[in-house]
Short mmCIF file of C-alpha atoms in Angstrom, two decimals:
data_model
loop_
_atom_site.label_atom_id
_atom_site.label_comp_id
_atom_site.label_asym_id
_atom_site.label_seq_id
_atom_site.Cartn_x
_atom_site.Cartn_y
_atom_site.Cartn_z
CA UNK A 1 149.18 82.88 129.61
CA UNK A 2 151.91 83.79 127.03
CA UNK A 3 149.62 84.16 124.64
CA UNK A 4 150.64 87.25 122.39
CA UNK A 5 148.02 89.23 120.44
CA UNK A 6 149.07 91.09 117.48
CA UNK A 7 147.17 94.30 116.69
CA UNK A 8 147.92 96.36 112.93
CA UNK A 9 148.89 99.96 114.37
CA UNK A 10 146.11 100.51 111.76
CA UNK A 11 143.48 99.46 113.35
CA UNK A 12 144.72 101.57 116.17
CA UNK A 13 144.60 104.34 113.66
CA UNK A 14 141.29 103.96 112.77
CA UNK A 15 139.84 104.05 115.91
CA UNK A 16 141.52 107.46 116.78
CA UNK A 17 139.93 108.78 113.80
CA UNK A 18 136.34 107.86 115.00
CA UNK A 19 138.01 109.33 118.32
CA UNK A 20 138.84 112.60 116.75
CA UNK A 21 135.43 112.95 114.77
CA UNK A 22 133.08 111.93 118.05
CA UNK A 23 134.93 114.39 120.25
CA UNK A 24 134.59 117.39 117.67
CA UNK A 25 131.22 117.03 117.01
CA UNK A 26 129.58 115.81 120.19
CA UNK A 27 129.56 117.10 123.42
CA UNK A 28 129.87 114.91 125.89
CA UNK A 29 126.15 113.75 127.05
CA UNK A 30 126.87 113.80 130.75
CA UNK A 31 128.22 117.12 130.43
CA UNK A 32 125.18 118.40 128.20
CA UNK A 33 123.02 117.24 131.56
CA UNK A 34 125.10 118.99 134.16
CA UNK A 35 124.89 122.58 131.97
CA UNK A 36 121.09 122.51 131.71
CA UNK A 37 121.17 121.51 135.13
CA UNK A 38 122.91 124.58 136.20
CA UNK A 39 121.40 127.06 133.28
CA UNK A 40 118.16 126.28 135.81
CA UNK A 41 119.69 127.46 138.80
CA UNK A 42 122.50 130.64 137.61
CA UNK A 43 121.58 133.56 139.04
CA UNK A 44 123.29 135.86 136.66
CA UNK A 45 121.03 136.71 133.51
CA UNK A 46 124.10 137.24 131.27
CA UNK A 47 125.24 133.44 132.83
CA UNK A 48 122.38 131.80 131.84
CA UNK A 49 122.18 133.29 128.19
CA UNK A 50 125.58 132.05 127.86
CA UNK A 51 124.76 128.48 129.29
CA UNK A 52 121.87 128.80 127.08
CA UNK A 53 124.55 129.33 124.25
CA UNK A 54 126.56 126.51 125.15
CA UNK A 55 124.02 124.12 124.65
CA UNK A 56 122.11 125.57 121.77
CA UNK A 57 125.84 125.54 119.86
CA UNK A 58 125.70 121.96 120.95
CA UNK A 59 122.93 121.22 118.63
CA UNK A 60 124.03 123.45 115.55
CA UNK A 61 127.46 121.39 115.87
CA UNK A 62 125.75 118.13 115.50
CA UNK A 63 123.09 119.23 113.41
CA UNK A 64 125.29 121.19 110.82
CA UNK A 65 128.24 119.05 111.52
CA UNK A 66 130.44 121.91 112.44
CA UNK A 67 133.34 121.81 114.92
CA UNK A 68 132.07 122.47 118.71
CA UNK A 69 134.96 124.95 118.57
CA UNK A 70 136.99 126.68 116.12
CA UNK A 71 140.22 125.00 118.17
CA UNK A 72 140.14 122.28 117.60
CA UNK A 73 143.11 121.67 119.78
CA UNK A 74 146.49 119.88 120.08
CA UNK A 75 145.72 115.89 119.73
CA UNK A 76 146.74 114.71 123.16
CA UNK A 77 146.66 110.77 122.78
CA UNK A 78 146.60 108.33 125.80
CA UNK A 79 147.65 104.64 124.33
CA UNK A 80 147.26 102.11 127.37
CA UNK A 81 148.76 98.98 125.92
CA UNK A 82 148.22 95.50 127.13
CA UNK A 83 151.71 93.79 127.70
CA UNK A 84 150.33 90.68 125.71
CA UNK A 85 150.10 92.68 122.72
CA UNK A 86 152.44 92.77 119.92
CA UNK A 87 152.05 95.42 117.69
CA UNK A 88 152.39 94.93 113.93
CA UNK A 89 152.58 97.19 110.88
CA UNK A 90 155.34 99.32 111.21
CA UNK A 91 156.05 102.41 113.99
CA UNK A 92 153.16 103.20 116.63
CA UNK A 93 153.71 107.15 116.71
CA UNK A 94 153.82 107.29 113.03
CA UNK A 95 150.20 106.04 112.47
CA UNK A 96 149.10 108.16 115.63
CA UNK A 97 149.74 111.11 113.39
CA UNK A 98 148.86 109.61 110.51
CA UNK A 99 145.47 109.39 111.72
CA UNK A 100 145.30 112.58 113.11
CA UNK A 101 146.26 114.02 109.84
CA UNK A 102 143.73 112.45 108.35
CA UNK A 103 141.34 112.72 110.67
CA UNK A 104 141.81 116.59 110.77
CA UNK A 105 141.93 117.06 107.17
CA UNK A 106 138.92 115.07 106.11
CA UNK A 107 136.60 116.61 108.80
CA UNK A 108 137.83 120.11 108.34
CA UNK A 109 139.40 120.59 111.75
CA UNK A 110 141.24 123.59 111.91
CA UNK A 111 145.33 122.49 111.90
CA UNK A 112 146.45 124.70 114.87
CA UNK A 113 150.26 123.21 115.60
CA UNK A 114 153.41 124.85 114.53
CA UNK A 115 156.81 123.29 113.81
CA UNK A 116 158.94 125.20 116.31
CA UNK A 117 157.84 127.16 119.36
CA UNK A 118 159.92 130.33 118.28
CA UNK A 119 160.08 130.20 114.18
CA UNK A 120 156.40 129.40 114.29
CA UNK A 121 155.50 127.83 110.73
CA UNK A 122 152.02 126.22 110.91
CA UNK A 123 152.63 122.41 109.54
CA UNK A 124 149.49 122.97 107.79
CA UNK A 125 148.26 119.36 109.36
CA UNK A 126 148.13 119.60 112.76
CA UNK A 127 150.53 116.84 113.34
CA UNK A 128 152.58 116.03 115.41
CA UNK A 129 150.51 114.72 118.81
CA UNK A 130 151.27 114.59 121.77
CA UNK A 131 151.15 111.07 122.47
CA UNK A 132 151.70 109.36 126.06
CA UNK A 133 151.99 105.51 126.34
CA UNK A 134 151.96 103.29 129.27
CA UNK A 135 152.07 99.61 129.21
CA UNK A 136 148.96 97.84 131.45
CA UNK A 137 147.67 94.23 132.11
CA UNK A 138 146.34 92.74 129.52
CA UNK A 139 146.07 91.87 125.55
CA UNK A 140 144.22 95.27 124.55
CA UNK A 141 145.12 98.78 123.56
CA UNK A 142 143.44 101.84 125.12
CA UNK A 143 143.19 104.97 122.73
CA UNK A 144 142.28 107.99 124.93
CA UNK A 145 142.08 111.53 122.92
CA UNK A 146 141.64 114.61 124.21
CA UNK A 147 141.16 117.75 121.90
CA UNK A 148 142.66 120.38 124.05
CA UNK A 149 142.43 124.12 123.05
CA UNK A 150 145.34 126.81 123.54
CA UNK A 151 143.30 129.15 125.82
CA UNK A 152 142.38 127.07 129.17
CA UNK A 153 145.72 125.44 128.32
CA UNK A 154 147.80 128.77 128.44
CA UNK A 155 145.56 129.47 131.86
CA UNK A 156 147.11 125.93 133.46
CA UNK A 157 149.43 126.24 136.25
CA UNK A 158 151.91 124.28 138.05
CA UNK A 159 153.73 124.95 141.73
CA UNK A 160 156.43 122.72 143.89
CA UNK A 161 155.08 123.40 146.72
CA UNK A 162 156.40 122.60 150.08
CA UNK A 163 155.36 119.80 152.86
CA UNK A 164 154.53 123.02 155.14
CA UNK A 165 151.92 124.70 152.92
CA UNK A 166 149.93 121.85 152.98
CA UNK A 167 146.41 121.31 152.03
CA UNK A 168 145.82 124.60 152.06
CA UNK A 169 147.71 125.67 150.01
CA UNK A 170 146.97 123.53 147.65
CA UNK A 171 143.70 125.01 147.86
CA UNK A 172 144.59 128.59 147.37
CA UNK A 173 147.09 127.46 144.55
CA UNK A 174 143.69 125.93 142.85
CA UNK A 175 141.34 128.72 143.26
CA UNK A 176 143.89 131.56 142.18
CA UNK A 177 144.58 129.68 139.38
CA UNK A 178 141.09 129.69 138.34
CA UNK A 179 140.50 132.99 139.15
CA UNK A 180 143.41 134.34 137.66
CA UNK A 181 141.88 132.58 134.57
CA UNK A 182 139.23 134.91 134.31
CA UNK A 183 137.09 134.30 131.48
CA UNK A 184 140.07 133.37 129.28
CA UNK A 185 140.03 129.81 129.89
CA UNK A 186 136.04 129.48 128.48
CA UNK A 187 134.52 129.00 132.54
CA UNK A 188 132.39 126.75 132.88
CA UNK A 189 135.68 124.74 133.64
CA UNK A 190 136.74 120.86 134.11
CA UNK A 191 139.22 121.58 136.37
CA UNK A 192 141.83 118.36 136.58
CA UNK A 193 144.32 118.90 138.99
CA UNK A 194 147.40 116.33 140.04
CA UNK A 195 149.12 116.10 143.44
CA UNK A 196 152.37 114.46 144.09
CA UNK A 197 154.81 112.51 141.86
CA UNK A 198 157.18 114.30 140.55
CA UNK A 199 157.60 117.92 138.56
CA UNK A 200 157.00 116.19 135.06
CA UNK A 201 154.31 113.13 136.85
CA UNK A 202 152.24 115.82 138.40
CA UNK A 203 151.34 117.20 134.99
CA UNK A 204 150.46 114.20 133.35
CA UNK A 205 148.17 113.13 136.50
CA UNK A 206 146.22 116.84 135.75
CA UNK A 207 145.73 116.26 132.21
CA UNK A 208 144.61 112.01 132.88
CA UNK A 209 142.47 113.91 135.48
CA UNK A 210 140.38 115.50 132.72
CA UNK A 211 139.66 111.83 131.45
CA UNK A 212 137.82 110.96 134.02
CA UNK A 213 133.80 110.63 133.26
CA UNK A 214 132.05 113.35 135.16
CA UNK A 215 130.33 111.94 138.40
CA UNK A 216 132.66 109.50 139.12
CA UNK A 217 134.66 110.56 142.13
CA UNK A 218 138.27 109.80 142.69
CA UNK A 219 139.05 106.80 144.28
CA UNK A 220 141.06 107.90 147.31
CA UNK A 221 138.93 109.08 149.90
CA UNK A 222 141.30 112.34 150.71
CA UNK A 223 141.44 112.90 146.97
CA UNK A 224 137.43 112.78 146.59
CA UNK A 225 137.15 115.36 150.16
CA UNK A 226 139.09 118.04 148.00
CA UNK A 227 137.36 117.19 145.02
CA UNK A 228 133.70 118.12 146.97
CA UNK A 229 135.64 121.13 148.68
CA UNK A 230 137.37 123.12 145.45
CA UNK A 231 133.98 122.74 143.37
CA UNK A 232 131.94 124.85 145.88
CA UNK A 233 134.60 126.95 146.37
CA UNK A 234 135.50 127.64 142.69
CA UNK A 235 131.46 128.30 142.77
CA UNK A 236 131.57 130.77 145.10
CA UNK A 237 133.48 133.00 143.31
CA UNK A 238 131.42 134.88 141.15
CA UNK A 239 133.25 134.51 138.45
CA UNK A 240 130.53 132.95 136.66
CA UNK A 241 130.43 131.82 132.24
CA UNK A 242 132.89 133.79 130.55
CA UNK A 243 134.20 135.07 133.84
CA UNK A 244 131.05 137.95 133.47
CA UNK A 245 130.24 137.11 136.81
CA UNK A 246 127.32 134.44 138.33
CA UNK A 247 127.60 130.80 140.00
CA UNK A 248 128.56 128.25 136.96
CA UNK A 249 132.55 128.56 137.01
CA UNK A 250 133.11 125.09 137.17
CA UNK A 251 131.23 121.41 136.28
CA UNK A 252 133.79 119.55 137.78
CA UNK A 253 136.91 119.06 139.61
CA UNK A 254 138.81 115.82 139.58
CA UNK A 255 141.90 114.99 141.74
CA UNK A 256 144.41 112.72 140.54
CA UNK A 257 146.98 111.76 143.34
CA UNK A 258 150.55 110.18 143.68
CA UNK A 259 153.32 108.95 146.44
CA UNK A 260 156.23 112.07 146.35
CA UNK A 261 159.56 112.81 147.71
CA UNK A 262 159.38 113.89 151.73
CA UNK A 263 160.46 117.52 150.72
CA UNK A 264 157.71 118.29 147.76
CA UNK A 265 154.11 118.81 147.86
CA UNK A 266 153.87 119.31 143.84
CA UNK A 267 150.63 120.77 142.34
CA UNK A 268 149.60 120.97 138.65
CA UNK A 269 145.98 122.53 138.17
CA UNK A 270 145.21 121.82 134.54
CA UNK A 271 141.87 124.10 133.30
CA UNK A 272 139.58 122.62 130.57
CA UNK A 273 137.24 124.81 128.85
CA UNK A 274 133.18 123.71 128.94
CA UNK A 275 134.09 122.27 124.95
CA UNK A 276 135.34 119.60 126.76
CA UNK A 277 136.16 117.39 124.28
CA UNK A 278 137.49 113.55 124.89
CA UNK A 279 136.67 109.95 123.31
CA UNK A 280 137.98 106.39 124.33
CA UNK A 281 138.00 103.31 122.48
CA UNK A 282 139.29 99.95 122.79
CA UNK A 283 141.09 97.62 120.78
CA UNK B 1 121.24 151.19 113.17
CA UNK B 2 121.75 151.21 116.46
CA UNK B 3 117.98 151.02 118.34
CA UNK B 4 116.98 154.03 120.75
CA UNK B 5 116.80 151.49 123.85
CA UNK B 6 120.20 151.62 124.59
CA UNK B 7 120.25 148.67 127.35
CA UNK B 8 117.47 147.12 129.81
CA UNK B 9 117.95 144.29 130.75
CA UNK B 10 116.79 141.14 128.47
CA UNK B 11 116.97 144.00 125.51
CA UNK B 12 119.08 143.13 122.42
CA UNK B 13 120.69 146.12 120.56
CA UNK B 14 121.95 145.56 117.07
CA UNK B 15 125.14 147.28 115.98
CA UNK B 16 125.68 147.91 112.45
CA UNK B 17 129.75 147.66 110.85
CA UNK B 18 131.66 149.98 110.51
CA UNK B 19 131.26 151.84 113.37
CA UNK B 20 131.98 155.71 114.32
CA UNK B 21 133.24 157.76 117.18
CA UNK B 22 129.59 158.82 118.36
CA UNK B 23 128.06 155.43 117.89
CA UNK B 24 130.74 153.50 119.37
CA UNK B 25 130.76 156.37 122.67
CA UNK B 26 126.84 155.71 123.05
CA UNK B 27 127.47 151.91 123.73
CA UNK B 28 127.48 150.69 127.22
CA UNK B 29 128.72 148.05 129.27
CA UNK B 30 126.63 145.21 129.85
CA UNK B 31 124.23 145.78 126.75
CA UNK B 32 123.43 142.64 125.12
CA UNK B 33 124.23 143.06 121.14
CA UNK B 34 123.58 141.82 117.55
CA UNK B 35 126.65 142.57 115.72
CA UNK B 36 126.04 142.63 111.66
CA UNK B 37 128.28 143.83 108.67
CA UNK B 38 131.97 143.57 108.19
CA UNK B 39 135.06 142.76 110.68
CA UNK B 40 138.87 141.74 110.06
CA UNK B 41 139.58 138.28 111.34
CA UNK B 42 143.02 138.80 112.79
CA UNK B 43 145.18 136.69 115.90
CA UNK B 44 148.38 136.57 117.26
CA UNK B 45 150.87 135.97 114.05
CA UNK B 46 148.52 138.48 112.65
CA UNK B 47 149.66 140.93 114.49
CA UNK B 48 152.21 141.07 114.97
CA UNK B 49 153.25 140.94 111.41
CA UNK B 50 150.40 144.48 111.26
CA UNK B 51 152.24 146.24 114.23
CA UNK B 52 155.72 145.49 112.43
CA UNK B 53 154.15 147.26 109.69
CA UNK B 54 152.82 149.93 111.84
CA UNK B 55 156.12 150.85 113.24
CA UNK B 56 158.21 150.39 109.54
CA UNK B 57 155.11 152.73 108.37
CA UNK B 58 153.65 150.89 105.98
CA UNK B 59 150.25 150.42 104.82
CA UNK B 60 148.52 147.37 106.51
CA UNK B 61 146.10 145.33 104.47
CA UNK B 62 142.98 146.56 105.60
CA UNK B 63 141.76 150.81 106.46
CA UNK B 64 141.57 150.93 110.41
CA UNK B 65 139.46 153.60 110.45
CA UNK B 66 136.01 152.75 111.86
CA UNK B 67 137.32 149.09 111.29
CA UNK B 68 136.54 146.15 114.24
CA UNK B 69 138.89 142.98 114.64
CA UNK B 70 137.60 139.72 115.39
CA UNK B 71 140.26 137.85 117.48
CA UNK B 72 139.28 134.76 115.71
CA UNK B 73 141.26 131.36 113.49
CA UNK B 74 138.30 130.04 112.12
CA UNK B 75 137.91 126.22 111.17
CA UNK B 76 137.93 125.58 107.44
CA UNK B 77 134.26 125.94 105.69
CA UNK B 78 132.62 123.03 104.27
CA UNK B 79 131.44 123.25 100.46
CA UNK B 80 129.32 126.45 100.20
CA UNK B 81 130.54 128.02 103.64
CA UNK B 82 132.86 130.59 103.99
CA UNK B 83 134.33 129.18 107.39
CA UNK B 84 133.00 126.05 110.00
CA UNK B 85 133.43 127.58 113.44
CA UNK B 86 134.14 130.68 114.40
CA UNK B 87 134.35 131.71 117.77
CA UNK B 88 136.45 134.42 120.08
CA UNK B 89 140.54 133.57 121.08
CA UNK B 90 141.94 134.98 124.14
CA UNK B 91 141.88 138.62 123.58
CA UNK B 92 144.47 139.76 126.18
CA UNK B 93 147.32 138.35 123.50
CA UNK B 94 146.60 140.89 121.46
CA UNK B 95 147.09 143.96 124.29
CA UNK B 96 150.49 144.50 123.61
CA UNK B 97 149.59 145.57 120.01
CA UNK B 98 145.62 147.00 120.37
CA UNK B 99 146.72 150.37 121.69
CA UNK B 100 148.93 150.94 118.68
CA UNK B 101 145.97 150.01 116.36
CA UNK B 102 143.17 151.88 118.39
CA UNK B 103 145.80 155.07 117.81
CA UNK B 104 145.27 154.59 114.30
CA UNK B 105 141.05 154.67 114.26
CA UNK B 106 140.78 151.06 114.91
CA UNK B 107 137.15 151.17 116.61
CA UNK B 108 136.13 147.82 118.10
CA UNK B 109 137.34 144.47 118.94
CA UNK B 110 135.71 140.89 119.73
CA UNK B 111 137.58 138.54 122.05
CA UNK B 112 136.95 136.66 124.91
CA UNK B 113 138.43 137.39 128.12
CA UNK B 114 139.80 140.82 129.91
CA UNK B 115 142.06 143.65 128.55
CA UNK B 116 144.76 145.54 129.63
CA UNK B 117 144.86 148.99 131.75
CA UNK B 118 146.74 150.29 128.75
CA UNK B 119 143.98 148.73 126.14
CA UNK B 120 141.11 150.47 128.36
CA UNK B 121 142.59 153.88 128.13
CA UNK B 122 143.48 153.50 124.24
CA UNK B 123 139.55 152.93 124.43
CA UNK B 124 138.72 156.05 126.34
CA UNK B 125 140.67 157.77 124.44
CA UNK B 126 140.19 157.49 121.50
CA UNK B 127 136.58 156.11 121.48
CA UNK B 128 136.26 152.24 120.63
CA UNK B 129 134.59 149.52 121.97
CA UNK B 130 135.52 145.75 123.40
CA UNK B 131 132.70 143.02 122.42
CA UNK B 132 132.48 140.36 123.89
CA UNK B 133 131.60 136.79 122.62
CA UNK B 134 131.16 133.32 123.84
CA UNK B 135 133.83 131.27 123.62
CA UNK B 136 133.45 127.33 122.92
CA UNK B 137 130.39 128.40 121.16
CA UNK B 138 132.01 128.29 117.40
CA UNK B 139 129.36 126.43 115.92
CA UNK B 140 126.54 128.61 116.79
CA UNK B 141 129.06 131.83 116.05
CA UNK B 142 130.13 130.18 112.56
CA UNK B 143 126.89 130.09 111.33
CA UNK B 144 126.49 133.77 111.84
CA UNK B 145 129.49 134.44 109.39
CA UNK B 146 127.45 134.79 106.39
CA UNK B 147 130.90 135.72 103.79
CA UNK B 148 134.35 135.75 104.13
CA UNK B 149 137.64 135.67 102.06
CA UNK B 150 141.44 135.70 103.20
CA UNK B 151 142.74 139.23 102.14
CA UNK B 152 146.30 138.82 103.82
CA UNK B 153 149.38 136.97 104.95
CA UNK B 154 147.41 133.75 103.55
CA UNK B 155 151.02 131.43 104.51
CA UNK B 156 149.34 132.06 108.27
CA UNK B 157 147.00 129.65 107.80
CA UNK B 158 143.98 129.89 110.47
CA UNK B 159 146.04 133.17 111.27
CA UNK B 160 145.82 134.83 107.71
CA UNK B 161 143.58 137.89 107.93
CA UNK B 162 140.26 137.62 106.70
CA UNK B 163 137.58 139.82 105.42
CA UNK B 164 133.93 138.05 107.31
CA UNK B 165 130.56 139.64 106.75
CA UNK B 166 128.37 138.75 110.44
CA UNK B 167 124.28 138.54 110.30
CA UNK B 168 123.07 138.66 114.14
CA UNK B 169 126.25 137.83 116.18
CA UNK B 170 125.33 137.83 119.19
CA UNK B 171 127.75 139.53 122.12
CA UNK B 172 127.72 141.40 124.73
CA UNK B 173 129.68 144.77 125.18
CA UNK B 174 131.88 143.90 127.69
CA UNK B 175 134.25 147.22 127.51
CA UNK B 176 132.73 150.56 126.66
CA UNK B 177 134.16 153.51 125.24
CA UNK B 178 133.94 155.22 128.94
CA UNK B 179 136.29 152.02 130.42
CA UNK B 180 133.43 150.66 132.20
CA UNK B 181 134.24 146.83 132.21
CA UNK B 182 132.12 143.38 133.10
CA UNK B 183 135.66 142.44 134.36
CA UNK B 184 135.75 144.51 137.13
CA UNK B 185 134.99 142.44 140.39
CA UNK B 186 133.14 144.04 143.05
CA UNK B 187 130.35 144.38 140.53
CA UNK B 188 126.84 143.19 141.01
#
């Protein structure tokens, strides 16, 4: 113990880059399985030409090397850092979007990010990210990157809800937010939704929730219960591919919970689109 | 052309750009399509930078009449293409301008997602049509952009307005010209 390991922000650099390129141009193999899958069973001819779209744009993506999606998102970057590590090379944040610059520019991602929310000038590099760092066991560093596009991101929806509407209405809060959604937020959905913490934790526990690999259930056993219940229920209501109606709306719902204050019941239901686009690497 | 078989079920109709009054009217919700020939790529900062020219009465950098929008940024083109991916935005952003631009002959749009009650009776009115695409699907979509050049407010970046040629884009009319929608629940 008290051994320190330095690691170059470079290298941490470089490995969001391979991040950024993997994610753009390869849909998640897991998630390819669960959409043919499900193209077998829709009942809706329109929903399973669409499904049959999803994955056929899989393989022009890889095979022409273009983006999975024209948006190709804000750069959300997860850095879990070991608290043996020193890091070396100069400021962390500024080669997280140094890499992302580069990485967007060289693969010919399209740079959707302006400078100020109300002026609105693109910066013409998609910088800056969005970058979230926590500090873990250990002497490694954690890059997770999620490529999150504007529409299923407008769609997202947060509520403080109170001890007294209950699991219930966390349920109903879920499923109108999806429905509400219509076909805006690109259904079939990874739907990540946090409970508890705070009104800026509960957020952050929605968007981790999209992290998770698909199949592997959450590890509270009340968390995993609502997990099983809002997937057939977000099923069951027709809203189908595109919101034109069949029984694909989701892939996946994961529940992310936390301890919270006696008076809250916060909710965040973050939507992901089927381009659900997300890499890890370690260093 | 438009094809005769105007719509069972597995049938593909291909829809030829620009399109008129009569051709857009015979279209019908639900018909699977092939879209082919030339659309205005045009989002949010788009226009609203259009509808400000609109209302000042200027001219706007493309004829509306018998035009159709794409509600699309594309991602850049690699050597030899004219853009990488290319598929729908959220069309509901641009409700609170369509009406203004259906007014003015505007005849189609392609988007993703629902419109507005307002939007739908522009439609009616004045005879255009709502395609629509699948989103997340900008590979396959890109590759069915066969031209393409930035003809406006190029300091927009993915939001300048382009000029795209489409070969076989395949959609599906998801608003016709009568205000029958896919969007309406309570449908089979």
């Amino acid at each position: 113990m008290g051994d320190i390991r330095e690691i170059d922000v470079a290298r941490i650099g470089e490995a969001l880059v391979r991040c950024i390129e993997r994610a753009s141009f390869e849909l998640d193999r897991d998630e390819a399985d669960l959409l043919a899958g499900h193209a077998k069973r829709e009942r809706s001819c329109t929903g399973c030409a669409i499904l049959g779209q999803i994955l056929e744009n899989a393989a022009v993506a890889r095979a022409e090397r273009r983006p999975l999606c024209q948006d190709t998102g804000v750069a959300v970057v997860f850095l879990s850092i070991g608290q043996d590590v020193h890091l070396a090379g100069g400021p962390l944040d500024v080669a997280v979007n140094a890499a992302v610059r580069d990485a967007y520019a060289r693969f010919l991602l399209r740079k959707s990010i302006v400078a100020h929310p109300l002026a609105r000038r693109n910066t013409g590099d998609n910088t800056p990210a969005v970058l979230h760092v926590r500090i873990v066991p250990g002497d490694r560093v954690a890059v997770d990157f999620v490529e999150k596009g504007g529409g299923c991101e407008n769609m997202s929806r947060l509520a403080m809800l109170t001890p007294a509407d209950g699991r219930d209405g966390v349920v109903d809060f879920v499923l109108r937010t999806v429905r509400e959604s219509g076909g805006n937020a690109c259904p079939p959905l990874v739907v990540g939704v946090g409970l508890g913490g705070s009104f800026e934790r509960v957020a952050h526990l929605a968007k981790e929730a999209l992290l998770r690999p698909f199949g592997e259930p959450a590890a509270d056993p009340e968390d995993r219960a609502l997990e099983a219940e809002l997937l057939g229920k977000i099923n069951a209501t027709g809203l189908g591919p595109m919101g034109l109606g069949g029984d694909t709306t989701a892939l996946a719902v994961h529940v992310n919970s936390h301890p919270c204050h006696i008076a809250s019941l916060p909710v965040a239901v973050n939507l992901d689109c089927h381009s659900h686009r997300h890499a890890r690497e370690t260093v | 052309m438009m094809t005769d078989d105007a719509g069972g079920a597995g049938t593909v109709v291909d829809v030829e750009f620009p399109l008129d009054e009569a051709r857009a009217r015979a279209l019908r919700a639900g018909t699977l399509v092939r879209l082919n020939g030339v659309v205005y790529a045009a989002r949010d900062a788009a226009h609203m930078r259009m509808a400000a020219a609109v209302d000042r009465g200027e001219a706007l950098p493309f004829d509306l009449r018998g035009a159709v929008i794409y509600y699309v940024g594309p991602s850049p083109g690699s050597e030899g293409r004219p853009v990488g991916s290319a598929g729908p935005t959220t069309s509901s952003r641009m409700d609170v301008y369509a009406p203004r631009l259906i007014g003015r002959g505007l005849r189609g749009t392609i988007g993703k997602g629902e419109r507005s009650a307002a939007v739908v009776e522009a439609m009616r009115r004045h005879g255009a049509v709502y395609f629509a695409a699948t989103g997340g699907a900008g590979a396959l979509l890109g590759r069915c952009v066969v031209a393409g050049e930035i003809i406006a407010y190029e300091d927009l970046g993915p939001e300048a307005v382009r000029r795209l040629v489409l070969r076989d884009f395949p959609a599906i009319v998801a608003i016709d010209a009568e205000g029958r929608s896919l969007y309406d629940r309570g449908a089979p």
